mmCIF file of C-alpha atoms and ligand atoms in Angstrom:
data_model
loop_
_atom_site.group_PDB
_atom_site.id
_atom_site.type_symbol
_atom_site.label_atom_id
_atom_site.label_comp_id
_atom_site.label_asym_id
_atom_site.label_seq_id
_atom_site.Cartn_x
_atom_site.Cartn_y
_atom_site.Cartn_z
ATOM 1 C CA MET A 852 -19.563 -2.485 20.824
ATOM 2 C CA LYS A 853 -16.574 -4.378 20.992
ATOM 3 C CA ILE A 854 -16.085 -6.985 18.491
ATOM 4 C CA LEU A 855 -13.544 -9.818 18.513
ATOM 5 C CA LEU A 856 -13.077 -12.178 15.585
ATOM 6 C CA LEU A 857 -11.114 -15.482 15.607
ATOM 7 C CA SER A 858 -9.762 -16.001 12.277
ATOM 8 C CA GLY A 859 -7.884 -18.099 9.968
ATOM 9 C CA GLY A 860 -6.296 -16.767 6.442
ATOM 10 C CA VAL A 861 -8.448 -16.518 3.392
ATOM 11 C CA GLY A 862 -12.064 -17.513 4.789
ATOM 12 C CA GLY A 863 -11.394 -15.688 7.975
ATOM 13 C CA ALA A 864 -10.401 -12.341 6.492
ATOM 14 C CA LYS A 865 -13.218 -12.046 4.229
ATOM 15 C CA MET A 866 -15.473 -11.875 7.630
ATOM 16 C CA ALA A 867 -12.888 -9.532 8.929
ATOM 17 C CA GLU A 868 -13.158 -7.217 5.933
ATOM 18 C CA GLY A 869 -16.801 -7.108 6.276
ATOM 19 C CA LEU A 870 -16.782 -6.315 10.135
ATOM 20 C CA TYR A 871 -13.959 -3.628 9.587
ATOM 21 C CA HIS A 872 -16.073 -1.881 6.818
ATOM 22 C CA SER A 873 -19.337 -2.266 8.659
ATOM 23 C CA GLU A 874 -20.705 0.174 11.321
ATOM 24 C CA TYR A 875 -19.065 -2.122 13.931
ATOM 25 C CA GLY A 876 -15.547 -1.769 12.441
ATOM 26 C CA ASN A 877 -13.858 0.882 14.858
ATOM 27 C CA GLU A 878 -13.519 -1.454 17.659
ATOM 28 C CA LEU A 879 -12.639 -4.291 16.138
ATOM 29 C CA SER A 880 -9.891 -7.108 17.202
ATOM 30 C CA VAL A 881 -8.873 -10.211 15.583
ATOM 31 C CA ILE A 882 -6.898 -12.944 16.687
ATOM 32 C CA GLY A 883 -5.442 -14.725 13.768
ATOM 33 C CA ASN A 884 -3.754 -18.072 13.273
ATOM 34 C CA VAL A 885 0.105 -18.996 13.496
ATOM 35 C CA ALA A 886 -0.009 -22.326 13.206
ATOM 36 C CA ASP A 887 0.557 -22.253 9.669
ATOM 37 C CA ASP A 888 4.109 -20.137 10.028
ATOM 38 C CA MET A 889 7.145 -21.698 8.459
ATOM 39 C CA LEU A 890 10.517 -20.668 7.653
ATOM 40 C CA PHE A 891 11.304 -20.168 4.113
ATOM 41 C CA HIS A 892 14.945 -19.051 2.673
ATOM 42 C CA GLY A 893 15.479 -18.120 6.175
ATOM 43 C CA LEU A 894 12.634 -15.835 6.625
ATOM 44 C CA TRP A 895 9.679 -16.285 8.896
ATOM 45 C CA VAL A 896 6.697 -16.546 6.843
ATOM 46 C CA SER A 897 2.945 -15.987 9.007
ATOM 47 C CA PRO A 898 0.858 -16.523 6.101
ATOM 48 C CA ASP A 899 -2.716 -16.132 7.919
ATOM 49 C CA ILE A 900 -1.728 -13.029 9.823
ATOM 50 C CA ASP A 901 -0.298 -11.617 6.431
ATOM 51 C CA THR A 902 -3.397 -12.274 4.852
ATOM 52 C CA LEU A 903 -5.662 -10.733 7.379
ATOM 53 C CA THR A 904 -3.305 -7.668 7.758
ATOM 54 C CA TYR A 905 -3.068 -7.106 3.583
ATOM 55 C CA THR A 906 -6.864 -7.621 3.665
ATOM 56 C CA LEU A 907 -7.560 -5.055 5.961
ATOM 57 C CA ALA A 908 -5.080 -2.624 4.555
ATOM 58 C CA ASP A 909 -6.919 -3.324 1.108
ATOM 59 C CA LEU A 910 -3.298 -4.525 -0.217
ATOM 60 C CA ILE A 911 -4.527 -7.948 -0.831
ATOM 61 C CA ASP A 912 -4.387 -9.614 -4.466
ATOM 62 C CA THR A 913 -8.389 -9.966 -4.722
ATOM 63 C CA LYS A 914 -8.005 -12.670 -7.206
ATOM 64 C CA LYS A 915 -5.970 -15.009 -5.244
ATOM 65 C CA GLY A 916 -7.286 -13.771 -1.630
ATOM 66 C CA TRP A 917 -3.991 -13.945 -0.504
ATOM 67 C CA GLY A 918 -0.557 -11.931 -1.335
ATOM 68 C CA LEU A 919 -0.205 -8.472 -2.107
ATOM 69 C CA LYS A 920 -1.666 -7.064 -5.217
ATOM 70 C CA ASP A 921 0.731 -5.765 -8.101
ATOM 71 C CA GLU A 922 3.156 -8.135 -7.279
ATOM 72 C CA THR A 923 6.362 -9.265 -9.118
ATOM 73 C CA THR A 924 8.716 -12.282 -8.394
ATOM 74 C CA ASN A 925 12.135 -11.485 -9.390
ATOM 75 C CA THR A 926 13.301 -12.499 -5.932
ATOM 76 C CA LEU A 927 11.647 -15.946 -6.278
ATOM 77 C CA GLU A 928 13.278 -16.577 -9.598
ATOM 78 C CA ALA A 929 16.696 -15.432 -8.451
ATOM 79 C CA LEU A 930 16.425 -17.942 -5.680
ATOM 80 C CA GLU A 931 15.340 -20.497 -8.115
ATOM 81 C CA ARG A 932 18.588 -19.694 -10.327
ATOM 82 C CA LEU A 933 20.317 -20.407 -7.118
ATOM 83 C CA GLY A 934 18.815 -23.964 -6.891
ATOM 84 C CA CYS A 935 16.349 -22.991 -3.848
ATOM 85 C CA ASP A 936 12.948 -24.867 -3.517
ATOM 86 C CA THR A 937 10.569 -22.347 -4.551
ATOM 87 C CA TRP A 938 7.060 -23.986 -4.479
ATOM 88 C CA MET A 939 6.027 -21.354 -2.215
ATOM 89 C CA TYR A 940 5.162 -18.338 -4.178
ATOM 90 C CA LEU A 941 6.181 -15.082 -2.358
ATOM 91 C CA GLY A 942 6.223 -11.900 -4.232
ATOM 92 C CA ASP A 943 8.992 -9.306 -4.037
ATOM 93 C CA LYS A 944 6.870 -6.744 -1.991
ATOM 94 C CA ASP A 945 5.808 -9.600 0.376
ATOM 95 C CA PHE A 946 9.249 -10.560 0.904
ATOM 96 C CA ALA A 947 9.963 -7.061 2.595
ATOM 97 C CA THR A 948 7.180 -8.011 5.367
ATOM 98 C CA HIS A 949 9.084 -11.550 6.090
ATOM 99 C CA ILE A 950 12.535 -9.947 6.330
ATOM 100 C CA TYR A 951 11.306 -7.170 8.631
ATOM 101 C CA ARG A 952 9.521 -9.771 10.998
ATOM 102 C CA THR A 953 12.600 -11.923 10.977
ATOM 103 C CA GLN A 954 14.817 -9.347 11.682
ATOM 104 C CA GLN A 955 12.633 -7.945 14.570
ATOM 105 C CA LYS A 956 12.312 -11.566 15.812
ATOM 106 C CA GLN A 957 16.000 -11.872 15.814
ATOM 107 C CA SER A 958 16.217 -8.774 17.895
ATOM 108 C CA GLY A 959 14.033 -10.227 20.521
ATOM 109 C CA ILE A 960 10.684 -8.371 19.539
ATOM 110 C CA ARG A 961 7.711 -10.435 20.685
ATOM 111 C CA PRO A 962 5.904 -11.539 17.393
ATOM 112 C CA SER A 963 2.694 -9.754 18.690
ATOM 113 C CA VAL A 964 4.426 -6.471 18.746
ATOM 114 C CA ILE A 965 6.071 -7.008 15.368
ATOM 115 C CA ALA A 966 2.430 -8.069 13.820
ATOM 116 C CA LYS A 967 1.018 -4.874 15.435
ATOM 117 C CA HIS A 968 3.818 -2.667 13.978
ATOM 118 C CA ILE A 969 3.240 -4.100 10.542
ATOM 119 C CA ALA A 970 -0.583 -3.502 10.769
ATOM 120 C CA LYS A 971 -0.180 0.055 11.841
ATOM 121 C CA GLN A 972 2.360 0.941 9.159
ATOM 122 C CA LEU A 973 0.003 -0.272 6.621
ATOM 123 C CA GLY A 974 -2.728 1.677 7.797
ATOM 124 C CA VAL A 975 -4.963 -1.118 9.828
ATOM 125 C CA THR A 976 -6.748 0.544 12.611
ATOM 126 C CA ALA A 977 -8.229 -2.879 13.839
ATOM 127 C CA ASN A 978 -6.260 -4.963 16.457
ATOM 128 C CA ILE A 979 -4.527 -7.926 14.796
ATOM 129 C CA LEU A 980 -3.606 -9.988 17.579
ATOM 130 C CA LEU A 981 -1.773 -13.328 17.845
ATOM 131 C CA PRO A 982 -2.963 -16.221 20.343
ATOM 132 C CA THR A 983 0.420 -16.887 21.479
ATOM 133 C CA ASP A 984 4.209 -15.642 20.826
ATOM 134 C CA GLN A 985 5.444 -18.915 20.949
ATOM 135 C CA VAL A 986 6.043 -21.263 17.825
ATOM 136 C CA ILE A 987 3.343 -23.590 17.187
ATOM 137 C CA GLN A 988 2.813 -25.604 14.181
ATOM 138 C CA ASN A 989 0.225 -27.654 12.206
ATOM 139 C CA ARG A 990 1.580 -31.208 11.642
ATOM 140 C CA ILE A 991 -0.265 -33.251 9.216
ATOM 141 C CA HIS A 992 0.167 -36.861 8.986
ATOM 142 C CA THR A 993 -0.457 -38.239 5.799
ATOM 143 C CA GLU A 994 0.043 -41.471 3.833
ATOM 144 C CA GLN A 995 3.060 -39.827 2.643
ATOM 145 C CA GLY A 996 4.309 -39.055 6.239
ATOM 146 C CA TRP A 997 4.234 -36.054 8.314
ATOM 147 C CA LEU A 998 3.786 -32.599 6.546
ATOM 148 C CA ASP A 999 3.562 -29.122 7.876
ATOM 149 C CA PHE A 1000 0.757 -27.252 6.474
ATOM 150 C CA GLN A 1001 2.268 -25.438 3.545
ATOM 151 C CA SER A 1002 4.090 -28.566 2.184
ATOM 152 C CA TYR A 1003 0.657 -30.388 2.419
ATOM 153 C CA PHE A 1004 -1.496 -27.583 0.979
ATOM 154 C CA VAL A 1005 0.918 -25.970 -1.589
ATOM 155 C CA LYS A 1006 3.669 -28.347 -2.321
ATOM 156 C CA LYS A 1007 1.411 -31.469 -2.386
ATOM 157 C CA GLY A 1008 -1.791 -29.725 -3.630
ATOM 158 C CA CYS A 1009 -3.671 -31.267 -0.697
ATOM 159 C CA GLN A 1010 -3.629 -34.659 -2.420
ATOM 160 C CA PRO A 1011 -2.164 -36.991 0.249
ATOM 161 C CA GLU A 1012 -4.711 -38.731 2.231
ATOM 162 C CA ILE A 1013 -4.789 -37.277 5.681
ATOM 163 C CA LEU A 1014 -4.435 -39.646 8.799
ATOM 164 C CA ASP A 1015 -4.181 -37.202 11.545
ATOM 165 C CA ILE A 1016 -3.624 -33.813 12.515
ATOM 166 C CA PHE A 1017 -2.035 -32.044 15.485
ATOM 167 C CA VAL A 1018 -0.384 -28.666 16.459
ATOM 168 C CA SER A 1019 3.217 -29.118 17.561
ATOM 169 C CA GLY A 1020 4.298 -27.036 20.613
ATOM 170 C CA ILE A 1021 0.674 -25.883 21.572
ATOM 171 C CA GLU A 1022 0.522 -27.774 24.894
ATOM 172 C CA ASP A 1023 3.736 -25.699 26.198
ATOM 173 C CA ALA A 1024 2.422 -22.176 24.752
ATOM 174 C CA GLN A 1025 1.139 -19.308 26.546
ATOM 175 C CA PRO A 1026 -1.710 -17.075 25.400
ATOM 176 C CA THR A 1027 -0.511 -13.417 24.899
ATOM 177 C CA PRO A 1028 -1.891 -10.944 27.233
ATOM 178 C CA GLU A 1029 -3.414 -8.989 24.516
ATOM 179 C CA SER A 1030 -5.510 -11.846 23.350
ATOM 180 C CA LEU A 1031 -6.812 -12.467 26.812
ATOM 181 C CA LYS A 1032 -7.635 -8.685 27.378
ATOM 182 C CA ALA A 1033 -9.342 -8.705 24.153
ATOM 183 C CA ILE A 1034 -11.517 -11.798 24.952
ATOM 184 C CA ASN A 1035 -12.420 -10.409 28.510
ATOM 185 C CA GLU A 1036 -13.338 -6.820 26.953
ATOM 186 C CA ALA A 1037 -15.403 -8.066 23.913
ATOM 187 C CA ASP A 1038 -19.066 -7.756 23.648
ATOM 188 C CA LEU A 1039 -19.199 -10.271 21.174
ATOM 189 C CA ILE A 1040 -16.977 -12.932 19.855
ATOM 190 C CA ILE A 1041 -17.246 -14.435 16.212
ATOM 191 C CA ILE A 1042 -15.436 -17.226 15.066
ATOM 192 C CA ALA A 1043 -15.084 -16.568 11.389
ATOM 193 C CA PRO A 1044 -15.933 -19.188 8.533
ATOM 194 C CA SER A 1045 -12.340 -20.379 8.680
ATOM 195 C CA ASN A 1046 -10.937 -24.056 8.859
ATOM 196 C CA PRO A 1047 -11.816 -25.736 12.268
ATOM 197 C CA ILE A 1048 -9.032 -28.030 12.532
ATOM 198 C CA VAL A 1049 -5.939 -26.084 11.470
ATOM 199 C CA SER A 1050 -7.036 -22.312 11.826
ATOM 200 C CA ILE A 1051 -9.489 -22.318 14.774
ATOM 201 C CA ASN A 1052 -8.226 -24.958 16.934
ATOM 202 C CA PRO A 1053 -4.857 -23.737 17.132
ATOM 203 C CA ILE A 1054 -6.356 -20.662 18.418
ATOM 204 C CA VAL A 1055 -8.645 -21.719 20.736
ATOM 205 C CA ASN A 1056 -6.394 -24.649 22.039
ATOM 206 C CA VAL A 1057 -3.636 -22.432 23.110
ATOM 207 C CA PRO A 1058 -3.734 -23.141 27.079
ATOM 208 C CA GLY A 1059 -5.774 -20.385 28.977
ATOM 209 C CA ILE A 1060 -7.735 -19.223 25.540
ATOM 210 C CA ARG A 1061 -10.660 -21.754 25.859
ATOM 211 C CA ALA A 1062 -11.150 -20.835 29.450
ATOM 212 C CA ALA A 1063 -10.876 -17.164 28.721
ATOM 213 C CA LEU A 1064 -13.487 -17.637 26.257
ATOM 214 C CA LYS A 1065 -15.668 -19.543 28.194
ATOM 215 C CA SER A 1066 -15.552 -17.017 31.276
ATOM 216 C CA SER A 1067 -15.957 -13.742 29.087
ATOM 217 C CA LYS A 1068 -19.172 -12.080 29.201
ATOM 218 C CA ALA A 1069 -19.412 -12.198 25.452
ATOM 219 C CA PRO A 1070 -21.379 -14.867 23.851
ATOM 220 C CA VAL A 1071 -19.343 -16.830 21.176
ATOM 221 C CA VAL A 1072 -20.827 -17.348 17.852
ATOM 222 C CA ALA A 1073 -19.361 -19.185 14.722
ATOM 223 C CA VAL A 1074 -20.291 -18.642 11.208
ATOM 224 C CA SER A 1075 -20.100 -21.867 9.561
ATOM 225 C CA PRO A 1076 -17.368 -22.582 6.770
ATOM 226 C CA MET A 1077 -19.352 -25.481 5.527
ATOM 227 C CA ILE A 1078 -22.272 -24.902 3.054
ATOM 228 C CA ASN A 1079 -24.540 -27.724 2.105
ATOM 229 C CA GLY A 1080 -21.809 -30.381 3.126
ATOM 230 C CA LYS A 1081 -18.812 -28.786 1.191
ATOM 231 C CA THR A 1082 -15.950 -26.433 1.685
ATOM 232 C CA VAL A 1083 -16.403 -23.175 -0.140
ATOM 233 C CA LYS A 1084 -12.418 -23.827 -0.680
ATOM 234 C CA GLY A 1085 -9.678 -25.670 0.573
ATOM 235 C CA PRO A 1086 -9.308 -29.029 2.354
ATOM 236 C CA ALA A 1087 -11.382 -28.361 5.487
ATOM 237 C CA ASP A 1088 -13.996 -31.202 4.642
ATOM 238 C CA ARG A 1089 -11.017 -33.934 4.408
ATOM 239 C CA MET A 1090 -9.628 -32.408 7.530
ATOM 240 C CA MET A 1091 -12.860 -32.697 9.463
ATOM 241 C CA ALA A 1092 -13.203 -36.318 8.290
ATOM 242 C CA ALA A 1093 -9.779 -37.057 9.221
ATOM 243 C CA MET A 1094 -10.567 -35.769 12.702
ATOM 244 C CA ASN A 1095 -13.899 -38.150 12.879
ATOM 245 C CA PHE A 1096 -16.301 -35.012 12.455
ATOM 246 C CA SER A 1097 -18.783 -34.875 9.676
ATOM 247 C CA SER A 1098 -18.016 -32.330 6.748
ATOM 248 C CA ASP A 1099 -21.059 -30.141 7.411
ATOM 249 C CA VAL A 1100 -22.917 -27.851 9.845
ATOM 250 C CA LEU A 1101 -23.496 -30.743 12.169
ATOM 251 C CA GLY A 1102 -19.686 -31.823 12.045
ATOM 252 C CA VAL A 1103 -18.547 -27.961 12.488
ATOM 253 C CA ALA A 1104 -21.165 -27.539 15.791
ATOM 254 C CA ASN A 1105 -19.835 -30.944 17.198
ATOM 255 C CA CYS A 1106 -16.075 -29.608 16.649
ATOM 256 C CA TYR A 1107 -16.965 -26.239 18.362
ATOM 257 C CA GLN A 1108 -19.225 -28.103 21.245
ATOM 258 C CA GLY A 1109 -18.945 -26.277 24.554
ATOM 259 C CA LEU A 1110 -17.171 -23.714 22.847
ATOM 260 C CA ILE A 1111 -19.851 -21.597 21.015
ATOM 261 C CA ASP A 1112 -23.231 -20.334 22.287
ATOM 262 C CA GLY A 1113 -24.634 -19.395 18.992
ATOM 263 C CA PHE A 1114 -24.050 -20.601 15.241
ATOM 264 C CA VAL A 1115 -24.615 -19.005 11.762
ATOM 265 C CA ILE A 1116 -25.456 -21.504 8.915
ATOM 266 C CA ASP A 1117 -25.980 -20.861 5.197
ATOM 267 C CA ILE A 1118 -29.624 -20.802 3.603
ATOM 268 C CA GLU A 1119 -28.748 -24.012 1.967
ATOM 269 C CA ASP A 1120 -28.425 -25.663 5.585
ATOM 270 C CA GLN A 1121 -31.568 -24.204 7.062
ATOM 271 C CA GLN A 1122 -33.098 -27.833 7.452
ATOM 272 C CA PHE A 1123 -30.584 -28.230 10.142
ATOM 273 C CA THR A 1124 -31.857 -25.506 12.490
ATOM 274 C CA SER A 1125 -34.151 -27.366 14.746
ATOM 275 C CA VAL A 1126 -31.587 -30.316 15.437
ATOM 276 C CA LEU A 1127 -28.894 -27.372 16.032
ATOM 277 C CA GLU A 1128 -31.221 -25.571 18.243
ATOM 278 C CA ALA A 1129 -32.234 -28.728 20.233
ATOM 279 C CA SER A 1130 -28.514 -29.048 21.313
ATOM 280 C CA GLY A 1131 -28.708 -25.617 23.022
ATOM 281 C CA LEU A 1132 -27.264 -23.466 20.180
ATOM 282 C CA LYS A 1133 -29.025 -19.884 19.202
ATOM 283 C CA VAL A 1134 -28.927 -20.559 15.491
ATOM 284 C CA MET A 1135 -29.173 -17.857 12.536
ATOM 285 C CA VAL A 1136 -29.673 -18.773 8.931
ATOM 286 C CA ALA A 1137 -28.170 -16.334 6.628
ATOM 287 C CA GLN A 1138 -26.342 -16.119 2.886
ATOM 288 C CA THR A 1139 -22.721 -16.699 4.105
ATOM 289 C CA LEU A 1140 -21.167 -16.955 0.914
ATOM 290 C CA MET A 1141 -19.113 -13.987 0.419
ATOM 291 C CA LYS A 1142 -17.952 -13.119 -3.248
ATOM 292 C CA ASN A 1143 -17.526 -9.292 -2.800
ATOM 293 C CA ARG A 1144 -17.461 -6.344 -0.134
ATOM 294 C CA ILE A 1145 -21.110 -6.001 -0.265
ATOM 295 C CA ASP A 1146 -21.573 -9.606 0.768
ATOM 296 C CA LYS A 1147 -18.882 -9.454 3.268
ATOM 297 C CA VAL A 1148 -20.356 -6.260 4.898
ATOM 298 C CA SER A 1149 -23.690 -7.312 4.780
ATOM 299 C CA LEU A 1150 -22.988 -10.835 6.391
ATOM 300 C CA ALA A 1151 -21.078 -8.988 9.122
ATOM 301 C CA GLU A 1152 -23.869 -6.390 9.918
ATOM 302 C CA ASN A 1153 -26.601 -9.272 9.729
ATOM 303 C CA VAL A 1154 -24.620 -11.563 12.223
ATOM 304 C CA VAL A 1155 -23.966 -8.790 14.706
ATOM 305 C CA ALA A 1156 -27.719 -7.269 14.594
ATOM 306 C CA GLU A 1157 -29.384 -10.544 14.815
ATOM 307 C CA MET A 1158 -27.051 -12.155 17.184
ATOM 308 C CA SER A 1159 -27.196 -9.219 19.749
ATOM 309 C CA THR A 1160 -30.896 -9.610 19.724
ATOM 310 C CA LYS A 1161 -30.750 -13.271 20.345
ATOM 311 C CA PHE A 1162 -28.283 -12.882 23.108
ATOM 312 C CA GLY A 1163 -29.961 -9.412 24.281
ATOM 313 C CA LEU A 1164 -26.737 -7.131 23.728
ATOM 314 C CA LYS A 1165 -27.062 -3.489 22.824
ATOM 315 C CA CYS A 1166 -25.466 -3.253 19.134
ATOM 316 C CA GLY A 1167 -23.949 -0.140 17.649
ATOM 317 C CA THR A 1168 -27.088 1.375 16.398
ATOM 318 C CA GLN A 1169 -29.197 0.688 19.772
ATOM 319 C CA LEU A 1170 -26.402 2.335 21.747
ATOM 320 C CA ALA A 1171 -26.422 5.331 19.368
ATOM 321 C CA GLU A 1172 -30.133 5.737 19.769
ATOM 322 C CA GLU A 1173 -30.001 5.860 23.484
ATOM 323 C CA VAL A 1174 -27.578 8.760 23.786
HETATM 324 P P1 LIG B 756 -6.788 -20.470 5.228
HETATM 325 O O1 LIG B 756 -6.059 -20.139 6.359
HETATM 326 O O2 LIG B 756 -6.461 -19.450 3.983
HETATM 327 O O3 LIG B 756 -7.162 -21.888 4.546
HETATM 328 O O4 LIG B 756 -8.457 -19.628 5.548
HETATM 329 P P2 LIG B 756 -9.616 -19.851 6.469
HETATM 330 O O5 LIG B 756 -9.042 -21.271 7.471
HETATM 331 O O6 LIG B 756 -9.656 -18.853 7.358
HETATM 332 O O7 LIG B 756 -10.811 -20.393 5.779
HETATM 333 C C1 LIG B 756 -10.944 -21.648 5.048
HETATM 334 C C2 LIG B 756 -12.298 -21.807 4.980
HETATM 335 O O8 LIG B 756 -13.084 -20.736 4.860
HETATM 336 C C3 LIG B 756 -12.838 -22.903 4.045
HETATM 337 O O9 LIG B 756 -13.347 -24.294 4.962
HETATM 338 C C4 LIG B 756 -13.864 -22.359 3.365
HETATM 339 O O10 LIG B 756 -15.185 -23.385 3.309
HETATM 340 C C5 LIG B 756 -14.421 -21.339 4.064
HETATM 341 N N1 LIG B 756 -14.574 -20.116 3.368
HETATM 342 C C6 LIG B 756 -14.220 -19.428 2.320
HETATM 343 N N2 LIG B 756 -14.920 -18.557 2.006
HETATM 344 C C7 LIG B 756 -16.191 -18.563 2.360
HETATM 345 C C8 LIG B 756 -17.460 -17.673 2.346
HETATM 346 O O11 LIG B 756 -17.548 -17.003 1.631
HETATM 347 N N3 LIG B 756 -18.455 -18.093 3.081
HETATM 348 C C9 LIG B 756 -18.143 -19.412 3.898
HETATM 349 N N4 LIG B 756 -19.200 -19.771 4.631
HETATM 350 N N5 LIG B 756 -17.048 -20.078 4.022
HETATM 351 C C10 LIG B 756 -16.124 -19.494 3.508
HETATM 352 CA CA1 LIG B 757 -4.086 -20.875 6.988
#
């Protein structure tokens, strides 16, 4: 069974890890978010793609949920001594990824090909795909002016009030052939519990992607990143509010209106089941808070199994029994 996940960074990588280590892990593709990409010290950093890759490679710093484990910061400290701005944490080993990506980009290699190579070298067998090879960037309009995502998130600690958010460059971006192929070939498409505004929208709003998702035979199901009206972590609630969506499962469903066929909500939100079903969605209630690998795999397997039943798909075990 071919599963395609649309994912942001830390929240999405949890779902990716669950699927990867589940019985559905051998035909997994993940389209990651590139709208948080940015230049640091002349190097092209792609935080969400690296979080996905490091997570699936089992190299992630599990305490932080991002970055490589067992890191040191000699390079960052040396840059600081030179008077550089070092608010963005970049570990020594992590720097190698950014050096490699930048050097490959400069020699004209497509970012998709670079991401694929990095994943392969780190032993990841899932297909990590980019929605576009062009530069698109989240821009956050705050009371303190326009900020890119990392400046808002890391440098400013999500403090400034958000007035508006848009993704620069997205109107002129082209979808990668790899992502269109994965969408067309998928049996089930899952939207990870990621930030809808700055992680998922910059994937689905790349021209051509939304239409491909609509015309794909695969049902599209989202897992809510909101539990009981709150984010598990991060500024998704404030971003939803700034874009006029309520910061709860109803807001997430509104944000994904016309895009999703199924919706996975947390047990804490089960009272919303009937109103969501009345809007035409197939709704599944599950324990969606993922604290460890067991939670992640179990959520992944439950989502695939139950959504397969709801949409009449044959999932892994059923296919195996028929053979
Ligand atoms: P980022 O790119 O690192 O910000 O990560 P994502 O966009 O992929 O994910 C951020 C979202 O993940 C936040 O809105 C969190 O509420 C959500 N999230 C994180 N962990 C969990 C979890 O265990 N369960 C659910 N349902 N959502 C989660
Ligand atoms: Ca991100």
